[in-house]
Coordinates of C-alpha atoms and ligand atoms in Angstrom, one line a residue:
M1 CA -0.1 -0.1 0.3
R2 CA 1.6 3.6 -1.6
Q3 CA 2.1 6.4 1.6
I4 CA 1.2 9.6 0.3
Q5 CA 2.6 12.8 1.8
N6 CA 1.7 16.5 1.2
F7 CA 4.0 18.0 -1.6
I8 CA 4.8 21.3 0.6
G9 CA 8.0 23.7 0.1
G10 CA 9.9 21.0 -1.9
E11 CA 9.9 18.3 0.6
F12 CA 6.7 15.9 1.2
V13 CA 5.2 16.0 4.1
A14 CA 2.7 14.7 6.3
A15 CA 0.3 16.1 8.4
A16 CA 0.8 17.2 11.9
S17 CA -2.3 16.3 12.7
G18 CA -1.2 12.7 11.6
K19 CA -4.7 12.2 10.1
R20 CA -5.0 10.2 7.1
F21 CA -7.4 8.9 4.8
D22 CA -7.5 6.4 2.7
K23 CA -7.7 5.7 -1.0
R24 CA -9.8 2.5 -2.6
S25 CA -9.3 0.9 -6.1
P26 CA -12.1 1.7 -7.9
L27 CA -11.3 -2.4 -9.4
D28 CA -11.9 -3.9 -6.7
N29 CA -12.7 -1.6 -3.7
R30 CA -9.2 -2.5 -1.9
V31 CA -7.2 0.3 -0.5
I32 CA -4.6 0.2 -2.5
A33 CA -3.2 4.0 -0.7
S34 CA -3.1 6.0 2.8
I35 CA -3.2 9.7 2.1
A36 CA -1.6 12.4 5.1
E37 CA -4.6 14.7 5.0
A38 CA -3.7 18.3 5.3
G39 CA -5.1 20.4 8.3
R40 CA -5.4 24.3 8.2
A41 CA -1.9 24.4 9.0
E42 CA -0.5 23.0 6.6
V43 CA -2.5 24.7 3.4
D44 CA -1.5 28.1 5.8
A45 CA 2.5 26.4 5.2
A46 CA 1.7 25.8 1.2
V47 CA 0.4 28.8 0.1
S48 CA 2.8 30.8 2.4
A49 CA 6.1 28.1 0.5
A50 CA 4.2 29.2 -2.7
R51 CA 4.7 33.3 -1.7
A52 CA 8.1 32.9 -0.4
A53 CA 8.8 31.1 -3.4
L54 CA 7.1 34.6 -6.1
H55 CA 9.2 36.8 -4.1
G56 CA 12.7 34.0 -4.5
E57 CA 14.8 32.4 -6.8
W58 CA 11.3 31.5 -8.4
G59 CA 10.7 35.1 -9.3
G60 CA 13.4 36.2 -10.3
L61 CA 13.8 34.2 -13.1
T62 CA 13.9 35.2 -16.9
T63 CA 10.9 34.1 -18.9
E64 CA 13.7 31.8 -21.2
Q65 CA 15.4 30.3 -17.9
R66 CA 10.8 29.4 -16.9
V67 CA 10.5 28.3 -19.9
E68 CA 13.6 26.0 -20.1
L69 CA 12.6 24.6 -16.6
L70 CA 8.7 23.6 -17.6
Y71 CA 10.6 22.2 -20.3
G72 CA 12.4 20.2 -18.5
V73 CA 9.0 19.4 -16.6
A74 CA 7.5 18.0 -20.1
N75 CA 10.4 16.5 -20.5
E76 CA 10.9 14.4 -16.8
I77 CA 7.4 13.5 -17.2
T78 CA 7.7 11.9 -20.8
R79 CA 10.7 10.2 -18.9
R80 CA 8.8 8.4 -16.0
F81 CA 5.9 8.1 -18.4
E82 CA 5.4 4.5 -17.2
D83 CA 5.3 5.7 -12.9
F84 CA 2.2 8.3 -14.5
V85 CA 0.6 6.0 -16.1
E86 CA 1.1 3.5 -13.0
A87 CA -0.4 6.1 -11.0
E88 CA -2.9 6.9 -12.7
M89 CA -4.3 3.5 -14.0
A90 CA -4.5 2.5 -9.9
D91 CA -7.0 5.6 -9.0
T92 CA -9.3 5.8 -12.0
G93 CA -9.2 2.1 -13.3
Q94 CA -9.2 3.2 -17.0
P95 CA -7.6 1.6 -19.6
R96 CA -4.1 1.5 -20.4
H97 CA -4.6 2.6 -23.6
V98 CA -6.4 5.0 -22.6
M99 CA -3.9 6.7 -20.7
T100 CA -1.1 6.1 -22.6
S101 CA -2.9 8.1 -25.3
A102 CA -4.2 10.6 -24.5
F103 CA -4.2 11.2 -20.3
I104 CA -0.6 11.3 -19.7
P105 CA 0.7 12.6 -22.9
R106 CA -1.4 16.2 -22.2
G107 CA 0.0 16.1 -18.8
A108 CA 3.3 16.7 -20.2
A109 CA 2.3 18.7 -23.0
N110 CA 0.5 21.0 -21.0
F111 CA 4.0 22.1 -19.9
K112 CA 5.5 22.3 -23.6
V113 CA 2.4 24.4 -25.1
F114 CA 2.1 27.1 -22.9
A115 CA 6.2 27.7 -22.5
D116 CA 5.9 28.3 -26.3
V117 CA 3.1 30.8 -26.1
V118 CA 4.1 32.6 -22.9
K119 CA 8.0 32.6 -25.2
N120 CA 5.6 34.5 -28.2
V121 CA 3.2 36.4 -27.1
P122 CA 3.7 40.1 -27.7
N123 CA 2.5 42.6 -25.5
E124 CA -0.1 45.0 -26.9
S125 CA 0.9 49.0 -27.4
F126 CA -0.9 52.3 -28.6
Q127 CA 0.2 55.4 -29.8
M128 CA -2.0 58.1 -28.8
A129 CA -1.9 62.0 -29.5
T130 CA -1.6 64.7 -27.5
P131 CA -2.6 68.6 -27.7
D132 CA 1.2 69.3 -27.6
G133 CA 1.8 67.3 -30.0
R134 CA 4.3 65.4 -28.9
G135 CA 2.4 62.3 -28.5
A136 CA 2.3 59.3 -25.9
L137 CA 3.1 55.4 -25.9
N138 CA 1.3 52.9 -23.7
Y139 CA 2.4 49.5 -24.2
G140 CA 1.1 46.6 -21.2
I141 CA 2.9 43.9 -19.2
R142 CA 2.0 41.2 -18.4
V143 CA 2.6 40.4 -14.6
P144 CA 1.9 37.2 -12.9
K145 CA -1.3 36.7 -10.9
G146 CA 0.6 35.1 -7.5
V147 CA -0.2 32.6 -5.4
I148 CA -3.1 30.6 -7.7
G149 CA -5.1 27.7 -6.1
V150 CA -5.5 25.0 -8.6
I151 CA -8.8 22.3 -7.3
C152 CA -8.9 19.4 -9.5
P153 CA -11.5 17.0 -10.1
W154 CA -10.6 13.3 -10.5
N155 CA -12.1 12.2 -13.6
A156 CA -8.8 12.9 -15.8
P157 CA -6.9 14.0 -12.9
F158 CA -3.1 14.4 -14.2
M159 CA -4.3 16.0 -17.6
L160 CA -7.2 18.3 -16.0
M161 CA -4.5 19.9 -12.9
T162 CA -1.7 20.0 -15.7
W163 CA -3.5 22.0 -17.3
K164 CA -3.5 24.5 -15.1
V165 CA -0.6 24.1 -13.7
G166 CA 0.9 24.3 -16.8
P167 CA 0.1 28.3 -17.9
A168 CA 0.2 29.2 -13.9
L169 CA 4.0 28.7 -13.7
A170 CA 4.3 29.2 -17.3
C171 CA 3.1 33.7 -16.4
G172 CA 5.9 32.8 -13.3
N173 CA 2.9 32.4 -10.6
T174 CA 3.1 29.5 -8.2
V175 CA 0.3 27.4 -7.1
V176 CA -1.1 25.0 -4.6
V177 CA -3.0 22.1 -5.9
K178 CA -5.1 20.0 -3.8
P179 CA -6.0 17.1 -6.6
S180 CA -9.2 15.1 -4.8
E181 CA -9.2 12.7 -2.4
E182 CA -10.4 10.4 -5.5
S183 CA -7.1 10.6 -7.3
P184 CA -4.0 11.9 -5.4
H185 CA -1.1 9.6 -6.8
T186 CA -0.5 11.7 -10.2
A187 CA -0.2 15.2 -8.4
T188 CA 2.3 13.8 -5.6
L189 CA 4.8 12.3 -8.4
L190 CA 4.5 16.0 -10.0
G191 CA 6.5 17.2 -7.1
E192 CA 9.3 14.5 -7.8
V193 CA 9.6 16.0 -11.4
M194 CA 9.9 19.5 -10.0
N195 CA 12.6 18.6 -7.7
A196 CA 14.1 16.4 -10.0
V197 CA 14.1 19.1 -12.5
G198 CA 15.0 21.7 -10.8
V199 CA 12.5 23.8 -10.0
P200 CA 12.6 25.6 -6.9
K201 CA 11.2 25.4 -3.9
G202 CA 8.0 26.2 -2.7
V203 CA 6.8 26.8 -6.5
Y204 CA 4.5 23.7 -7.1
N205 CA 2.7 22.7 -3.6
V206 CA 0.1 19.7 -3.2
V207 CA -2.5 20.1 -0.4
H208 CA -4.3 16.2 0.3
G209 CA -8.4 16.2 1.3
F210 CA -11.4 16.7 0.6
G211 CA -14.0 19.9 0.1
P212 CA -15.7 21.3 3.1
D213 CA -13.9 21.6 6.2
S214 CA -10.9 20.4 4.8
A215 CA -8.2 21.2 2.3
G216 CA -10.3 22.7 -0.1
E217 CA -12.2 25.2 2.1
F218 CA -9.1 25.9 3.6
L219 CA -7.2 26.9 0.6
T220 CA -10.4 29.0 -1.1
Q221 CA -10.6 30.5 2.6
N222 CA -6.5 31.5 2.3
R223 CA -6.9 34.7 1.9
G224 CA -2.4 34.5 0.6
V225 CA -4.3 32.8 -2.2
D226 CA -4.3 35.2 -5.0
A227 CA -6.6 33.8 -7.5
I228 CA -9.0 30.1 -7.7
T229 CA -8.7 27.9 -11.1
F230 CA -11.1 25.1 -10.8
T231 CA -12.4 22.0 -12.5
G232 CA -15.1 20.1 -11.2
E233 CA -19.3 20.6 -10.3
T234 CA -21.7 23.3 -10.5
R235 CA -22.5 23.4 -6.9
T236 CA -19.0 23.3 -5.3
G237 CA -18.7 25.9 -8.4
A238 CA -20.7 28.4 -6.5
A239 CA -19.2 27.5 -3.3
I240 CA -15.8 28.2 -4.2
M241 CA -17.1 31.6 -5.5
K242 CA -18.4 32.5 -2.3
A243 CA -14.8 32.0 -0.6
A244 CA -13.5 33.7 -3.4
S245 CA -15.4 36.6 -2.8
E246 CA -13.7 38.0 0.3
G247 CA -10.8 39.6 -0.6
M248 CA -11.9 40.2 -4.9
R249 CA -10.3 37.2 -5.6
D250 CA -10.7 36.7 -9.8
V251 CA -11.7 33.0 -10.4
S252 CA -11.6 30.3 -13.6
F253 CA -14.0 27.9 -13.8
E254 CA -15.0 24.7 -15.4
L255 CA -18.2 23.0 -14.3
G256 CA -20.3 20.7 -15.1
G257 CA -22.5 20.1 -18.4
K258 CA -25.0 17.9 -19.8
N259 CA -24.1 18.0 -23.5
A260 CA -26.3 17.2 -26.7
G261 CA -24.8 14.6 -29.8
I262 CA -27.0 15.9 -32.7
V263 CA -27.0 13.4 -35.7
F264 CA -28.0 14.2 -39.4
A265 CA -29.6 12.2 -41.5
D266 CA -26.9 12.9 -44.0
A267 CA -24.3 12.6 -41.6
D268 CA -21.3 9.5 -42.2
F269 CA -23.4 6.8 -40.7
D270 CA -20.4 4.6 -39.3
A271 CA -18.7 7.8 -37.9
A272 CA -21.4 9.2 -36.6
V273 CA -21.4 6.3 -34.1
E274 CA -18.6 5.7 -33.3
G275 CA -17.6 9.6 -32.5
I276 CA -21.3 9.5 -30.7
F277 CA -20.7 6.1 -29.2
R278 CA -17.3 7.5 -27.7
S279 CA -18.5 10.8 -26.3
A280 CA -21.2 8.7 -24.3
F281 CA -18.6 6.5 -23.1
L282 CA -15.0 7.3 -22.7
N283 CA -13.8 6.9 -19.3
S284 CA -16.7 4.9 -18.3
G285 CA -19.0 8.5 -19.0
Q286 CA -16.8 10.4 -16.7
V287 CA -16.2 13.0 -19.1
C288 CA -17.5 16.7 -18.8
L289 CA -17.7 17.4 -22.7
G290 CA -19.4 14.0 -22.8
T291 CA -23.1 13.1 -24.7
E292 CA -25.7 12.7 -22.3
R293 CA -28.3 13.7 -24.5
V294 CA -28.5 12.2 -27.6
Y295 CA -30.6 14.0 -31.0
V296 CA -30.8 12.2 -34.2
E297 CA -32.7 13.1 -36.8
R298 CA -36.3 10.3 -37.7
P299 CA -34.8 9.5 -40.9
I300 CA -32.4 7.4 -39.4
F301 CA -33.6 7.2 -35.7
E302 CA -34.3 3.3 -34.7
R303 CA -31.0 2.5 -36.7
F304 CA -29.0 4.6 -35.3
V305 CA -30.6 3.0 -32.0
Q306 CA -29.4 -0.4 -33.1
A307 CA -25.8 0.7 -34.7
L308 CA -25.2 2.3 -30.6
K309 CA -26.5 -0.2 -28.7
V310 CA -24.4 -2.6 -30.7
K311 CA -21.2 -1.0 -29.6
A312 CA -22.3 -0.6 -26.0
E313 CA -22.8 -4.8 -25.8
G314 CA -19.7 -5.5 -27.4
V315 CA -17.5 -2.8 -24.4
K316 CA -15.6 -6.0 -22.3
F317 CA -14.9 -4.8 -18.5
G318 CA -11.5 -5.9 -16.9
R319 CA -8.0 -4.8 -15.5
P320 CA -6.3 -1.7 -16.8
D321 CA -4.0 -4.3 -18.2
D322 CA -6.0 -7.2 -19.0
H323 CA -5.6 -7.5 -22.6
D324 CA -9.3 -8.7 -23.8
A325 CA -10.6 -5.7 -21.7
N326 CA -10.7 -2.3 -22.8
Y327 CA -13.5 -0.6 -20.3
G328 CA -12.8 -0.1 -16.6
P329 CA -15.0 0.8 -13.7
L330 CA -16.5 4.4 -12.1
I331 CA -14.2 6.2 -9.7
S332 CA -16.3 4.6 -6.8
Q333 CA -17.9 3.0 -5.2
E334 CA -19.9 6.8 -4.0
H335 CA -20.0 7.8 -7.6
R336 CA -21.9 4.0 -8.8
Q337 CA -24.5 5.0 -5.9
K338 CA -25.4 7.9 -8.0
V339 CA -24.9 6.2 -11.2
L340 CA -27.3 3.6 -10.6
S341 CA -29.4 5.8 -8.5
Y342 CA -30.5 7.7 -12.2
Y343 CA -30.2 4.2 -14.1
R344 CA -33.1 3.2 -11.4
K345 CA -35.2 7.0 -12.1
A346 CA -35.1 6.8 -16.1
V347 CA -37.3 3.6 -15.3
E348 CA -39.1 5.6 -12.5
E349 CA -39.7 8.0 -15.7
G350 CA -40.5 5.8 -18.1
A351 CA -38.1 5.3 -20.3
T352 CA -37.2 2.5 -22.4
V353 CA -34.2 0.7 -21.7
V354 CA -32.5 -0.2 -24.8
T355 CA -29.5 -1.8 -23.2
G356 CA -27.9 -1.5 -19.6
G357 CA -28.9 0.0 -16.1
G358 CA -27.6 -2.1 -14.2
V359 CA -23.9 -3.8 -12.7
P360 CA -22.5 -6.5 -14.7
Q361 CA -21.6 -10.0 -12.9
M362 CA -18.0 -9.3 -12.3
P363 CA -15.3 -12.6 -11.8
G364 CA -14.0 -12.4 -7.8
A365 CA -12.1 -9.7 -6.2
L366 CA -13.7 -7.6 -9.6
A367 CA -17.2 -8.8 -8.4
E368 CA -16.5 -5.5 -5.0
G369 CA -15.9 -2.9 -7.9
A370 CA -17.5 -0.1 -9.2
W371 CA -18.6 -1.9 -12.4
V372 CA -21.9 -0.4 -13.9
E373 CA -23.5 -1.2 -17.3
P374 CA -23.4 1.2 -20.7
T375 CA -26.6 2.2 -20.6
I376 CA -29.1 3.9 -23.4
W377 CA -32.8 4.7 -22.9
T378 CA -35.1 6.1 -25.3
G379 CA -38.7 7.8 -24.8
L380 CA -38.3 9.9 -21.9
P381 CA -39.9 13.3 -21.9
D382 CA -37.4 16.6 -22.4
D383 CA -38.4 17.7 -18.7
A384 CA -37.0 14.2 -17.3
A385 CA -34.7 14.7 -14.6
V386 CA -32.5 11.8 -16.8
V387 CA -32.5 14.0 -19.6
R388 CA -32.0 17.7 -17.4
E389 CA -29.0 16.6 -14.5
E390 CA -25.5 15.5 -14.8
I391 CA -25.0 12.0 -14.9
F392 CA -21.7 11.4 -14.7
G393 CA -21.4 8.0 -15.9
P394 CA -21.8 5.5 -19.2
C395 CA -25.4 6.6 -20.6
C396 CA -27.3 8.6 -22.8
H397 CA -31.2 9.5 -23.5
I398 CA -31.6 8.9 -27.2
R399 CA -34.5 11.3 -29.0
P400 CA -35.3 11.5 -32.5
F401 CA -35.9 15.4 -34.2
D402 CA -37.6 16.6 -37.4
S403 CA -35.7 20.1 -38.0
E404 CA -32.8 21.7 -37.4
N405 CA -34.7 24.6 -35.7
E406 CA -35.4 21.3 -33.8
V407 CA -33.1 20.7 -32.6
V408 CA -31.3 23.7 -32.0
A409 CA -33.9 24.8 -29.3
L410 CA -33.7 21.1 -28.2
A411 CA -29.8 20.9 -27.1
N412 CA -30.1 24.5 -26.6
D413 CA -33.0 23.5 -23.7
T414 CA -30.5 23.2 -20.4
E415 CA -28.5 25.4 -17.9
Y416 CA -25.8 24.0 -19.0
G417 CA -23.3 25.2 -21.7
L418 CA -19.6 22.9 -22.1
S419 CA -19.8 21.6 -25.4
T420 CA -21.4 20.1 -28.2
T421 CA -20.9 17.4 -31.6
I422 CA -22.6 17.5 -34.6
W423 CA -22.6 15.1 -37.4
T424 CA -23.1 15.7 -40.6
T425 CA -22.4 16.1 -43.9
N426 CA -23.5 19.3 -45.2
L427 CA -21.3 21.7 -44.0
A428 CA -23.6 25.6 -44.5
R429 CA -25.4 23.2 -42.0
A430 CA -23.0 22.5 -39.8
H431 CA -21.8 26.0 -39.3
R432 CA -25.3 27.7 -38.4
V433 CA -25.8 24.9 -36.1
A434 CA -22.5 25.1 -34.4
A435 CA -23.1 29.4 -34.7
R436 CA -26.4 28.7 -32.6
V437 CA -25.2 25.6 -30.0
E438 CA -25.0 27.7 -26.8
V439 CA -21.2 25.8 -25.4
G440 CA -17.6 27.0 -25.6
I441 CA -16.8 24.2 -27.6
T442 CA -18.2 22.7 -30.6
W443 CA -17.2 19.9 -32.7
V444 CA -18.1 18.7 -35.8
N445 CA -17.7 15.5 -37.2
S446 CA -15.5 15.0 -34.2
W447 CA -15.6 14.7 -30.8
F448 CA -12.5 15.7 -28.2
L449 CA -10.0 16.9 -30.6
R450 CA -8.1 19.6 -28.5
D451 CA -5.6 21.8 -29.9
L452 CA -4.4 23.4 -26.7
R453 CA -4.1 26.5 -28.6
T454 CA -8.0 27.2 -28.5
A455 CA -10.5 28.6 -25.8
F456 CA -11.7 26.5 -23.6
G457 CA -15.0 26.6 -21.3
G458 CA -17.9 27.0 -20.9
S459 CA -21.2 29.0 -21.7
K460 CA -24.1 29.5 -18.8
Q461 CA -23.6 26.9 -15.8
S462 CA -20.6 25.2 -17.2
G463 CA -17.9 27.4 -16.3
I464 CA -16.2 31.0 -16.2
G465 CA -13.4 32.0 -18.2
R466 CA -12.0 30.6 -20.9
E467 CA -8.5 28.9 -20.5
G468 CA -6.2 27.4 -23.2
G469 CA -3.2 28.5 -25.4
V470 CA -3.4 33.3 -24.9
H471 CA -6.9 33.0 -22.8
S472 CA -4.9 31.0 -20.3
L473 CA -3.0 34.4 -20.0
E474 CA -5.8 36.4 -19.3
F475 CA -6.9 34.1 -16.2
Y476 CA -3.0 33.6 -15.1
T477 CA -1.2 37.3 -15.7
E478 CA -2.9 40.6 -14.7
T479 CA -1.7 43.3 -17.8
R480 CA 0.3 46.5 -16.2
N481 CA -0.8 49.3 -18.8
I482 CA 2.6 51.6 -18.9
C483 CA 1.7 54.9 -20.7
V484 CA 4.5 57.0 -21.3
K485 CA 4.1 60.8 -22.7
L486 CA 7.0 61.4 -25.2
Ligands
NAD1 P1 -16.0 18.1 -7.5 O1 -16.9 19.4 -7.9 O2 -17.3 17.1 -6.3 O3 -14.9 18.3 -6.8 C1 -13.9 18.5 -7.7 C2 -13.1 19.3 -6.6 O4 -12.9 20.2 -5.5 C3 -12.7 18.0 -5.7 O5 -11.0 18.2 -5.2 C4 -12.7 18.7 -4.3 O6 -12.6 18.1 -3.2 C5 -13.2 19.9 -4.1 N1 -13.8 20.6 -3.4 C6 -15.2 20.4 -2.7 N2 -16.0 21.1 -2.3 C7 -15.5 22.0 -1.9 C8 -15.3 23.1 -1.6 N3 -17.0 23.5 -1.1 N4 -14.3 23.5 -1.8 C9 -13.4 23.7 -2.1 N5 -12.6 22.5 -2.4 C10 -14.1 21.8 -2.7 O7 -16.3 17.3 -8.7 P2 -15.1 15.5 -9.3 O8 -16.4 15.0 -8.5 O9 -14.3 15.2 -8.8 O10 -15.8 16.0 -10.7 C11 -16.5 15.6 -11.4 C12 -17.5 17.1 -11.7 O11 -16.5 18.0 -12.8 C13 -18.3 16.8 -13.3 O12 -19.5 18.1 -12.5 C14 -17.5 17.6 -14.2 O13 -18.6 18.0 -15.5 C15 -17.0 18.5 -13.9 N6 -15.3 18.6 -14.8 C16 -16.1 19.8 -15.9 C17 -14.7 19.6 -16.8 C18 -14.6 20.6 -17.6 O14 -13.8 21.1 -18.0 N7 -15.3 21.8 -17.9 C19 -13.9 18.6 -16.8 C20 -13.6 17.4 -16.3 C21 -14.6 18.0 -14.9

């Protein structure tokens, strides 16, 4: 069993209180790690270490020196690739190929891409006329915001955490990360990488624990934190926003979704089935960008439902390293209870269960894991809870539609607005519909295709602000305008 510590000022430390909590494997519910739970004292120490680093060696580095260190971090992640893959598989139970093809390489890329962005972005400048005819020159310089609190979820822990830590450090800030209590491994491992590469002590800190009355809340309440970037549930975002209002601290939020997939009858049928299958079921449906509402144009509705059913029934449950398996469990027993409660509610609300709806029979120790079947429903009314609330599991409801206007209205009939995926071969329609769906990110004939230079974030209750490329700089720096009279 692994012993996981907090990482404060470059040292791995336990909690003064001696408090620890267990991490259980989603595969078989075995305890796989004991984690030191940070109290207020550890959180305060981490924030102080981050503040000291800002005023120390780190704060004195040039952009070029910082960028070199971040390339070093990316290279060290790549060198220790297998350690990160193992750690993330242990926490999430997701298949090895998901880790090696997407989640862990993205962690390294998050440091490289933002190092490049920071190196290449020019500052603005405006010349202005003055009554004496001599004029003035304005120019902006970007300064780091300070100590950034980074609060992360468990669904793609390393990718989502580095998506924030990469740009924060590239911009010259220091960070205190609070990983999810369900996924403590990779954030801790990144501490070893920071030390190995020579990132000054205190630049990167990790405090473990829970949300309310624990490390998460202690961090957001600490006035030494200058800004908070958070990925997680919308209602947690609301609690964090309240805490951040003390001291008028800035927030960047990537929150929940209830994303629509739209399939027109002229779509490349097989590509659309494959795309919606991925978007609904990848990572056992635990992707914020995932599709839980699918709208299919009536002429191909029945055929589409049957084709998706075949694919969903073809998944093979098993351990991440099992070559015959390609499908993992949910993150925890607690999350499974939530997902299964929606599986029951769907039936109560009158759904036709096309496939799934229960728990697969797993052999031996795996019977104790957090497994659920990929599930497809049809026949629910548009106001059903299952159609309106984020479930965050491997499930979707499929509904027919008859016109472009109707499907746009259906897609927008939600309090969320994170992403959508549109499948059609009519390009003019793709552009039209994409512009009308009220979301931060739209994919046409694809899903989860990410260029890290683009804006990423949610509309409505799916988020505040945009990160990615230069958009991250808007949050992780402040622009100071300097006006020089000539
Ligand atoms: P969560 O909101 O329960 O927890 C996220 C983090 O916040 C955890 O580290 C948790 O300990 C901490 N936390 C909880 N309460 C807190 C409080 N009061 N103060 C400070 N910290 C607190 O979310 P989760 O269950 O870990 O993740 C799943 C959710 O994340 C889903 O809603 C999903 O849509 C969302 N998500 C969004 C994106 C995006 O980019 N928009 C990406 C991934 C996940």
